[in-house]
Coordinates of C-alpha atoms and ligand atoms in Angstrom, one line a residue:
X219 CA 31.6 -10.7 37.4
X220 CA 28.3 -8.9 38.2
X221 CA 27.1 -6.1 35.9
X222 CA 24.3 -4.3 37.6
X223 CA 23.0 -2.5 34.5
X224 CA 22.1 -5.7 32.7
X225 CA 18.6 -7.1 32.7
X226 CA 18.8 -10.7 33.9
X227 CA 16.5 -13.6 33.2
X228 CA 16.2 -17.1 34.7
X229 CA 13.8 -19.9 35.3
X230 CA 12.7 -19.6 38.9
X231 CA 11.0 -22.9 39.4
X232 CA 12.7 -26.3 39.7
X233 CA 13.7 -28.3 36.6
X234 CA 11.3 -30.9 35.3
X235 CA 7.6 -30.8 34.4
X236 CA 5.1 -29.0 36.6
X237 CA 1.7 -27.4 36.5
X238 CA 3.2 -24.0 36.3
X239 CA 6.7 -22.7 35.6
X240 CA 7.9 -19.2 36.4
X241 CA 10.5 -17.1 34.5
X242 CA 11.8 -14.1 36.3
X243 CA 13.5 -11.0 34.9
X244 CA 15.1 -8.1 36.8
X245 CA 16.7 -4.9 35.6
X246 CA 15.9 -1.6 34.0
X247 CA 14.6 -3.2 30.7
X248 CA 12.8 -6.2 32.3
X249 CA 9.3 -5.0 31.6
X250 CA 10.1 -3.6 28.2
X251 CA 11.7 -6.9 27.2
X252 CA 8.7 -9.0 28.2
X253 CA 6.4 -6.5 26.5
X254 CA 8.3 -7.1 23.3
X255 CA 7.4 -10.8 23.2
X256 CA 4.0 -10.4 24.8
X257 CA 0.7 -10.3 23.0
X258 CA -2.0 -8.6 25.1
X259 CA -2.0 -5.2 26.9
X260 CA 0.9 -2.8 26.5
X261 CA 2.9 -3.9 29.6
X262 CA 5.2 -0.9 29.5
X263 CA 2.4 1.5 30.7
X264 CA 1.0 -0.8 33.4
X265 CA 1.3 0.1 37.1
X266 CA 3.3 -1.9 39.7
X267 CA 1.9 -5.0 41.4
X268 CA -0.5 -5.9 38.6
X269 CA -1.2 -9.2 36.7
X270 CA -1.7 -9.5 33.0
X271 CA -3.0 -12.4 30.9
X272 CA -1.8 -12.8 27.3
X273 CA 0.3 -14.8 25.0
X274 CA 4.1 -15.2 24.5
X275 CA 4.9 -14.9 20.8
X276 CA 7.8 -16.2 18.9
X277 CA 7.3 -13.9 15.9
X278 CA 3.9 -15.0 14.5
X279 CA 3.8 -18.2 16.5
X280 CA 2.1 -18.4 20.0
X281 CA 4.4 -20.2 22.5
X282 CA 2.1 -20.3 25.4
X283 CA -0.7 -18.5 27.3
X284 CA 0.7 -16.8 30.3
X285 CA 0.2 -14.5 33.2
X286 CA 2.8 -11.7 33.7
X287 CA 3.2 -10.1 37.1
X288 CA 4.8 -6.7 37.2
X289 CA 6.8 -5.1 40.1
X290 CA 8.1 -1.6 39.5
X291 CA 11.3 -0.3 41.0
X292 CA 11.9 0.1 43.9
X293 CA 8.9 -2.0 45.1
X294 CA 10.3 -5.4 44.1
X295 CA 12.5 -8.2 45.5
X296 CA 15.6 -6.8 43.9
X297 CA 14.6 -3.2 44.1
X298 CA 14.7 -3.1 40.3
X299 CA 12.0 -3.4 37.6
X300 CA 10.9 -7.0 37.8
X301 CA 8.6 -9.1 35.6
X302 CA 7.6 -12.7 36.3
X303 CA 6.0 -14.8 33.6
X304 CA 3.9 -17.7 34.8
X305 CA 3.7 -20.3 31.9
X306 CA 2.6 -23.9 31.7
X307 CA 5.4 -25.9 33.4
X308 CA 6.9 -27.6 30.4
X309 CA 10.7 -27.6 30.2
X310 CA 10.4 -26.8 26.5
X311 CA 8.2 -23.8 27.0
X312 CA 10.3 -22.4 29.8
X313 CA 13.5 -22.7 27.9
X314 CA 11.9 -21.3 24.8
X315 CA 10.6 -18.2 26.7
X316 CA 14.1 -17.6 28.3
X317 CA 15.6 -17.8 24.8
X318 CA 13.1 -15.3 23.5
X319 CA 13.9 -12.9 26.5
X320 CA 17.6 -13.3 25.7
X321 CA 16.9 -12.6 22.1
X322 CA 15.1 -9.4 23.2
X323 CA 18.1 -8.2 25.2
X324 CA 18.2 -10.0 28.6
X325 CA 21.2 -11.9 30.0
X326 CA 20.9 -15.3 31.7
X327 CA 21.3 -14.7 35.4
X328 CA 24.0 -16.2 37.4
X329 CA 23.5 -18.2 40.6
X330 CA 22.0 -16.1 43.3
X331 CA 22.1 -12.9 41.2
X332 CA 18.6 -11.8 42.0
X333 CA 19.3 -12.1 45.8
X334 CA 22.7 -10.4 45.3
X335 CA 20.9 -7.5 43.6
X336 CA 18.4 -7.3 46.5
X337 CA 21.4 -7.1 48.9
X338 CA 23.2 -4.5 46.9
X339 CA 20.0 -2.4 46.7
X340 CA 19.8 -2.6 50.5
X341 CA 16.6 -4.7 50.5
X342 CA 18.3 -7.4 52.7
X343 CA 21.5 -7.5 54.7
X344 CA 23.9 -10.4 54.2
X345 CA 22.6 -12.6 57.0
X346 CA 19.1 -12.2 55.6
X347 CA 20.2 -13.0 52.0
X348 CA 21.9 -16.1 53.3
X349 CA 18.7 -17.0 55.2
X350 CA 17.0 -17.0 51.9
X351 CA 19.2 -19.8 50.7
X352 CA 18.8 -21.6 54.0
X353 CA 15.1 -21.3 53.8
X354 CA 15.0 -22.8 50.4
X355 CA 17.2 -25.7 51.5
X356 CA 15.4 -26.2 54.9
X357 CA 14.1 -29.8 55.2
X358 CA 13.1 -29.9 58.9
X359 CA 11.0 -27.7 61.2
X360 CA 14.1 -26.6 63.1
X361 CA 16.0 -25.6 60.0
X362 CA 13.0 -23.7 58.7
X363 CA 12.5 -21.9 62.0
X364 CA 16.1 -20.8 62.2
X365 CA 16.1 -19.6 58.6
X366 CA 12.9 -17.7 59.2
X367 CA 14.3 -16.1 62.3
X368 CA 17.3 -14.9 60.4
X369 CA 15.2 -13.8 57.3
X370 CA 13.3 -11.5 59.6
X371 CA 16.6 -10.1 60.7
X372 CA 16.9 -11.7 64.1
X373 CA 20.6 -12.3 63.9
X374 CA 21.4 -8.9 62.3
X375 CA 19.4 -7.3 65.1
X376 CA 21.6 -8.9 67.8
X377 CA 24.7 -7.8 66.0
X378 CA 23.6 -4.3 65.1
X379 CA 23.1 -3.4 68.7
X380 CA 26.7 -4.6 69.6
X381 CA 28.1 -2.7 66.6
X382 CA 26.4 0.5 67.5
X383 CA 27.8 0.5 71.1
X384 CA 31.2 -0.5 70.0
X385 CA 31.4 2.2 67.3
X386 CA 30.6 4.9 69.9
X387 CA 33.5 3.9 72.0
X388 CA 35.8 3.4 69.1
X389 CA 35.0 6.9 68.0
X390 CA 35.9 8.3 71.4
X391 CA 39.2 6.3 71.4
X392 CA 40.1 7.5 67.9
X393 CA 39.4 11.0 69.2
X394 CA 41.9 10.5 72.0
X395 CA 44.5 9.7 69.3
X396 CA 44.1 13.3 67.9
X397 CA 45.0 14.6 71.3
X398 CA 47.7 12.1 72.1
X399 CA 50.2 14.7 73.3
X400 CA 47.8 15.9 76.0
X401 CA 47.1 12.5 77.7
X402 CA 43.4 12.8 77.8
X403 CA 40.8 10.0 78.0
X404 CA 37.4 10.6 76.5
X405 CA 36.3 7.1 76.6
X406 CA 35.4 6.0 80.1
X407 CA 37.5 2.9 80.6
X408 CA 35.3 1.2 83.2
X409 CA 32.2 1.5 81.0
X410 CA 34.2 0.4 78.0
X411 CA 35.5 -2.7 79.9
X412 CA 31.9 -3.6 80.9
X413 CA 30.8 -3.2 77.3
X414 CA 33.6 -5.5 76.0
X415 CA 32.5 -8.1 78.5
X416 CA 28.9 -7.8 77.5
X417 CA 29.7 -8.2 73.8
X418 CA 32.1 -11.1 74.6
X419 CA 29.3 -12.9 76.5
X420 CA 26.8 -12.3 73.6
X421 CA 29.3 -13.4 70.9
X422 CA 30.2 -16.5 73.0
X423 CA 26.6 -17.4 73.2
X424 CA 26.1 -17.0 69.5
X425 CA 29.2 -19.0 68.7
X426 CA 28.2 -21.7 71.2
X427 CA 24.8 -22.1 69.3
X428 CA 26.7 -23.1 66.2
X429 CA 27.0 -26.8 67.2
X430 CA 23.2 -26.9 67.4
X431 CA 22.9 -24.7 64.4
X432 CA 25.1 -26.9 62.3
X433 CA 23.2 -29.9 63.4
X434 CA 19.9 -28.2 62.4
X435 CA 21.2 -27.2 59.0
X436 CA 23.3 -30.3 58.0
X437 CA 21.8 -33.0 60.2
X438 CA 23.8 -35.1 62.6
X439 CA 25.5 -38.3 61.5
X440 CA 25.1 -41.2 63.9
X441 CA 27.0 -44.5 63.4
X442 CA 25.5 -47.6 65.1
X443 CA 28.5 -49.8 65.9
X444 CA 29.0 -53.0 67.8
X445 CA 29.7 -56.7 67.5
X446 CA 27.8 -58.8 65.0
X447 CA 24.5 -60.0 66.5
X448 CA 24.4 -57.1 69.1
X449 CA 21.2 -56.1 67.4
X450 CA 22.2 -53.1 65.3
X451 CA 19.9 -53.8 62.4
X452 CA 17.1 -54.5 64.7
X453 CA 17.8 -51.2 66.5
X454 CA 17.9 -49.3 63.3
X455 CA 14.5 -50.7 62.4
X456 CA 13.1 -49.9 65.8
X457 CA 14.3 -46.3 65.5
X458 CA 12.9 -46.0 62.1
X459 CA 9.8 -47.9 63.1
X460 CA 9.7 -50.1 60.0
X461 CA 11.5 -53.0 58.4
X462 CA 14.3 -51.4 56.4
X463 CA 17.6 -53.1 56.9
X464 CA 17.8 -56.9 56.6
X465 CA 17.9 -58.6 60.0
X466 CA 19.3 -62.0 60.3
X467 CA 20.6 -64.6 62.8
X468 CA 23.8 -65.3 61.0
X469 CA 26.6 -63.2 62.4
X470 CA 28.1 -60.7 60.0
X471 CA 25.2 -60.4 57.5
X472 CA 24.9 -56.6 57.6
X473 CA 27.8 -56.2 55.1
X474 CA 27.5 -52.7 53.9
X475 CA 26.8 -49.4 55.5
X476 CA 23.2 -48.1 55.1
X477 CA 22.1 -44.5 55.8
X478 CA 18.6 -43.7 57.0
X479 CA 17.1 -40.4 58.1
X480 CA 15.4 -40.0 61.5
X481 CA 13.8 -36.8 62.6
X482 CA 13.9 -36.2 66.4
X483 CA 12.2 -33.0 67.6
X484 CA 12.9 -31.3 64.3
X485 CA 16.6 -32.3 64.0
X486 CA 17.5 -34.7 61.3
X487 CA 19.8 -37.6 62.3
X488 CA 21.5 -39.6 59.6
X489 CA 21.8 -43.1 61.0
X490 CA 24.5 -45.3 59.6
X491 CA 24.3 -49.0 60.3
X492 CA 27.8 -50.3 60.2
X493 CA 28.8 -53.9 59.5
X494 CA 29.7 -55.7 62.7
X495 CA 33.2 -54.9 63.9
X496 CA 34.9 -58.1 64.5
X497 CA 38.6 -58.4 65.1
X498 CA 39.3 -61.6 63.1
X499 CA 37.7 -62.5 59.9
X500 CA 38.8 -64.1 56.7
X501 CA 35.9 -63.2 54.5
X502 CA 37.2 -60.5 52.1
X503 CA 33.8 -58.8 51.6
X504 CA 33.2 -58.7 55.2
X505 CA 36.6 -57.2 55.9
X506 CA 35.8 -54.4 53.4
X507 CA 32.6 -53.8 55.3
X508 CA 34.6 -53.6 58.6
X509 CA 37.0 -51.1 57.2
X510 CA 34.1 -49.0 56.0
X511 CA 32.4 -49.1 59.3
X512 CA 35.6 -48.0 61.2
X513 CA 35.6 -45.1 58.8
X514 CA 32.0 -44.3 59.4
X515 CA 32.7 -44.4 63.1
X516 CA 35.5 -41.9 62.9
X517 CA 33.5 -39.6 60.7
X518 CA 30.2 -39.7 62.6
X519 CA 29.1 -36.9 64.9
X520 CA 27.9 -39.5 67.4
X521 CA 28.6 -43.2 67.8
X522 CA 26.0 -45.5 69.3
X523 CA 28.0 -48.4 70.7
X524 CA 25.6 -51.3 71.0
X525 CA 26.3 -54.4 73.0
X526 CA 24.2 -57.3 74.2
X527 CA 23.7 -56.9 78.0
X528 CA 22.6 -60.4 78.4
X529 CA 25.7 -61.8 76.9
X530 CA 27.8 -59.2 78.6
X531 CA 26.9 -60.6 82.0
X532 CA 28.0 -64.0 81.1
X533 CA 30.9 -63.6 78.6
X534 CA 34.4 -62.4 79.5
X535 CA 35.1 -61.8 75.9
X536 CA 32.2 -59.4 75.5
X537 CA 33.1 -57.6 78.7
X538 CA 36.7 -57.1 77.6
X539 CA 35.6 -56.0 74.1
X540 CA 33.2 -53.4 75.5
X541 CA 35.9 -52.0 77.8
X542 CA 38.4 -51.9 75.0
X543 CA 35.9 -50.1 72.7
X544 CA 34.9 -47.6 75.4
X545 CA 38.5 -46.8 76.1
X546 CA 39.2 -46.3 72.4
X547 CA 36.2 -44.1 71.9
X548 CA 37.2 -42.0 75.0
X549 CA 40.8 -41.9 73.8
X550 CA 39.8 -40.7 70.3
X551 CA 37.4 -38.2 71.8
X552 CA 34.5 -39.6 69.8
X553 CA 31.1 -38.5 71.1
X554 CA 29.3 -41.7 72.0
X555 CA 26.5 -43.4 73.8
X556 CA 26.8 -46.9 75.3
X557 CA 23.7 -48.7 74.7
X558 CA 22.9 -52.2 76.2
X559 CA 20.5 -54.2 74.1
X560 CA 18.4 -57.3 74.8
X561 CA 17.5 -56.0 78.2
X562 CA 14.5 -58.4 78.0
X563 CA 17.0 -61.3 78.5
X564 CA 19.3 -59.6 81.0
X565 CA 19.3 -60.2 84.8
X566 CA 18.6 -57.1 86.9
X567 CA 21.5 -54.9 88.0
X568 CA 23.2 -55.1 84.6
X569 CA 23.1 -51.4 84.0
X570 CA 24.7 -50.5 87.3
X571 CA 27.5 -53.0 86.7
X572 CA 28.3 -51.7 83.2
X573 CA 28.3 -48.2 84.6
X574 CA 30.6 -49.1 87.4
X575 CA 33.0 -50.8 85.1
X576 CA 33.1 -48.2 82.2
X577 CA 32.5 -45.1 84.3
X578 CA 29.8 -44.1 81.8
X579 CA 26.1 -43.8 81.7
X580 CA 24.5 -46.7 79.9
X581 CA 21.1 -46.7 78.1
X582 CA 19.4 -50.1 78.4
X583 CA 16.8 -51.1 75.9
X584 CA 15.3 -53.9 73.9
X585 CA 15.5 -53.3 70.2
X586 CA 13.3 -56.3 69.4
X587 CA 10.5 -55.3 71.9
X588 CA 10.9 -51.6 71.1
X589 CA 11.4 -51.0 74.8
X590 CA 13.0 -47.7 75.8
X591 CA 13.7 -46.6 72.2
X592 CA 12.4 -43.2 73.3
X593 CA 15.2 -43.1 76.0
X594 CA 17.8 -43.4 73.2
X595 CA 16.0 -40.8 71.1
X596 CA 16.0 -38.4 74.0
X597 CA 19.7 -39.0 74.7
X598 CA 20.5 -38.3 71.0
X599 CA 18.6 -35.1 71.1
X600 CA 20.0 -34.0 74.4
X601 CA 23.5 -34.7 73.1
X602 CA 23.0 -32.3 70.3
X603 CA 20.8 -29.6 71.8
X604 CA 22.9 -30.0 75.0
X605 CA 20.2 -28.2 76.9
X606 CA 22.6 -25.2 76.8
X607 CA 21.1 -23.4 73.9
X608 CA 17.6 -22.0 74.0
X609 CA 15.6 -22.6 70.8
X610 CA 13.9 -19.2 71.1
X611 CA 17.1 -17.1 70.5
X612 CA 19.3 -16.7 67.5
X613 CA 21.0 -19.9 66.4
X614 CA 24.0 -19.5 64.2
X615 CA 23.6 -22.0 61.4
X616 CA 26.2 -20.6 59.0
X617 CA 29.9 -21.6 59.0
X618 CA 30.9 -18.2 57.7
X619 CA 29.2 -16.4 60.5
X620 CA 30.7 -18.8 63.0
X621 CA 34.2 -18.1 61.7
X622 CA 33.7 -14.4 61.9
X623 CA 32.4 -14.7 65.5
X624 CA 35.5 -16.6 66.4
X625 CA 37.7 -13.9 65.0
X626 CA 35.6 -11.3 66.8
X627 CA 36.1 -13.2 70.1
X628 CA 39.8 -13.2 69.5
X629 CA 39.9 -9.5 69.0
X630 CA 37.7 -8.9 72.0
X631 CA 40.1 -10.9 74.1
X632 CA 43.0 -8.9 72.8
X633 CA 41.1 -5.7 73.7
X634 CA 40.5 -7.0 77.2
X635 CA 44.1 -8.0 77.7
X636 CA 45.2 -4.6 76.5
X637 CA 43.0 -2.9 79.0
X638 CA 44.1 -5.2 81.8
X639 CA 47.6 -4.0 81.0
X640 CA 46.5 -0.3 80.9
X641 CA 47.5 0.0 77.2
X642 CA 46.8 3.5 75.8
X643 CA 44.0 4.1 73.3
X644 CA 46.3 4.1 70.2
X645 CA 47.3 0.5 71.0
X646 CA 43.7 -0.5 71.6
X647 CA 42.4 1.1 68.5
X648 CA 43.6 -1.6 66.0
X649 CA 42.0 -4.4 67.9
X650 CA 38.7 -2.5 68.2
X651 CA 38.8 -1.9 64.4
X652 CA 39.5 -5.6 63.9
X653 CA 36.5 -6.5 66.0
X654 CA 34.2 -4.0 64.1
X655 CA 35.5 -5.4 60.9
X656 CA 34.4 -9.0 61.7
X657 CA 31.1 -7.8 63.1
X658 CA 30.5 -6.0 59.8
X659 CA 31.5 -8.9 57.8
X660 CA 28.7 -11.0 59.1
X661 CA 25.9 -8.5 58.2
X662 CA 27.7 -7.3 55.1
X663 CA 28.5 -3.8 56.2
X664 CA 32.1 -4.8 55.3
X665 CA 32.3 -6.8 52.1
X666 CA 34.7 -7.8 49.4
X667 CA 33.8 -8.8 45.9
X668 CA 35.3 -12.3 46.5
X669 CA 33.2 -12.8 49.6
X670 CA 30.0 -11.9 47.8
X671 CA 30.8 -14.1 44.8
X672 CA 31.5 -16.9 47.2
X673 CA 28.2 -16.5 49.1
X674 CA 25.9 -16.0 46.1
X675 CA 27.4 -18.6 43.9
X676 CA 26.0 -21.2 46.3
X677 CA 22.5 -20.1 45.5
X678 CA 20.5 -21.7 42.8
X679 CA 20.0 -19.9 39.5
X680 CA 16.8 -17.9 39.5
X681 CA 17.1 -17.0 43.1
Ligands
GDP757 P1 23.4 -57.1 64.1 O1 24.3 -58.1 63.6 O2 24.1 -56.3 65.2 O3 22.8 -56.2 63.1 O4 22.2 -57.8 64.8 P2 20.7 -58.1 64.4 O5 19.9 -56.9 64.4 O6 20.7 -58.8 63.1 O7 20.2 -59.0 65.5 C1 20.8 -60.2 65.8 C2 19.8 -61.1 66.6 O8 19.5 -60.6 67.8 C3 18.5 -61.3 65.8 O9 18.1 -62.7 66.0 C4 17.6 -60.4 66.6 O10 16.3 -60.9 66.5 C5 18.1 -60.5 68.0 N1 17.8 -59.3 68.8 C6 17.9 -58.0 68.4 N2 17.4 -57.2 69.4 C7 17.0 -58.0 70.4 C8 16.4 -57.7 71.7 O11 16.2 -56.6 72.1 N3 16.2 -58.8 72.5 C9 16.4 -60.1 72.1 N4 16.1 -61.0 72.9 N5 16.9 -60.4 70.8 C10 17.2 -59.3 70.0

């Protein structure tokens, strides 16, 4: 699908009107093509890293006044000849200039093709190329930080060290295969075993960081569930600190599900207020709402189960309902927080009693008075960050990397089992090769065309 000899062109700025729009070309003929539609200096003889003012011409008609930046191979993003035309940001002009470039011999670029060329030219490894996409998509400080860490090669660095050491042993073990008749061992088994354990520990830590990484990249969905009038809408507003959802005294008025974004310490939580879950109702619209909220609960990463503590102390129905819900959440293995609302009206000792009955920690707050909202935010954050993963290190944010790490861990465990059973080198070798294969897949030392297509097709055009 990719023909590296072509010169490619694409609009690099977002669609719509803007002060400036940029068109980017890469390939052997990039500068020559721009020169052929440019009225000004002769661009073909200009040095790298220079800017040139002039006009883009459609035959005799001036299309726009522009600035062209030139980057000569190999000192460019893609490693090829690159020209960027900064025009006025009108959709018409940008499209017109692209058409003129195509007329002069360029081909419209496919999604991610510029970055793919950078990868193929060895300018970036695969994790860095993927970090470019993540960086563009980052919408919170944590996502930005993780992408920048990977763009600078943080993740690749961790893996390269492992790979190097493993390759050394693999080579020694492969060497033993050549001398298989003579029963020699070049690779020191004790050292090798220690190495496998070290790599396993490092890979496990990286894999464990994925739950946080995934949360950083995709956000965490949180469903706020509970009986009507428990105070779900009020809580949502308190969390968001503004009046957004409609709060009302009539039970069952939050009919639909609403999604709002909340940023806690750089992680984006998507809050879903669900319609009150009530066992018996005749209202058809409300029933639909209830079905939707059950769905939302099952799909959510975390469920906040909100109940009215004041009512809880006095109503058997509410007590039974809370116990039933807690049991169901536990049974379904849904990550949840029990949150007792209206603490302003509750008698002291309520928290202890709920804890004793449910066997779970309870967060008490008052949504109306905004009392201990911070406690709930802290609990949400701790649930995701888990305190296990340090923010400073590499955080795996990419599902493809996570899958490869899991495969690596399986092969590492096979190698260890093999060594525990004193298997000879020729039987260990395939597992070691498998481990190296998955390690290489992450950074792109081992690639297939399908894999590259898959990764780069998710980029935007022009990147
Ligand atoms: P929902 O049906 O679960 O969404 O509940 P609402 O948010 O509509 O709240 C139901 C009622 O409880 C409203 O009258 C709120 O003002 C009241 N309420 C909510 N939070 C508190 C609280 O912390 N303390 C007290 N006393 N009342 C509250």
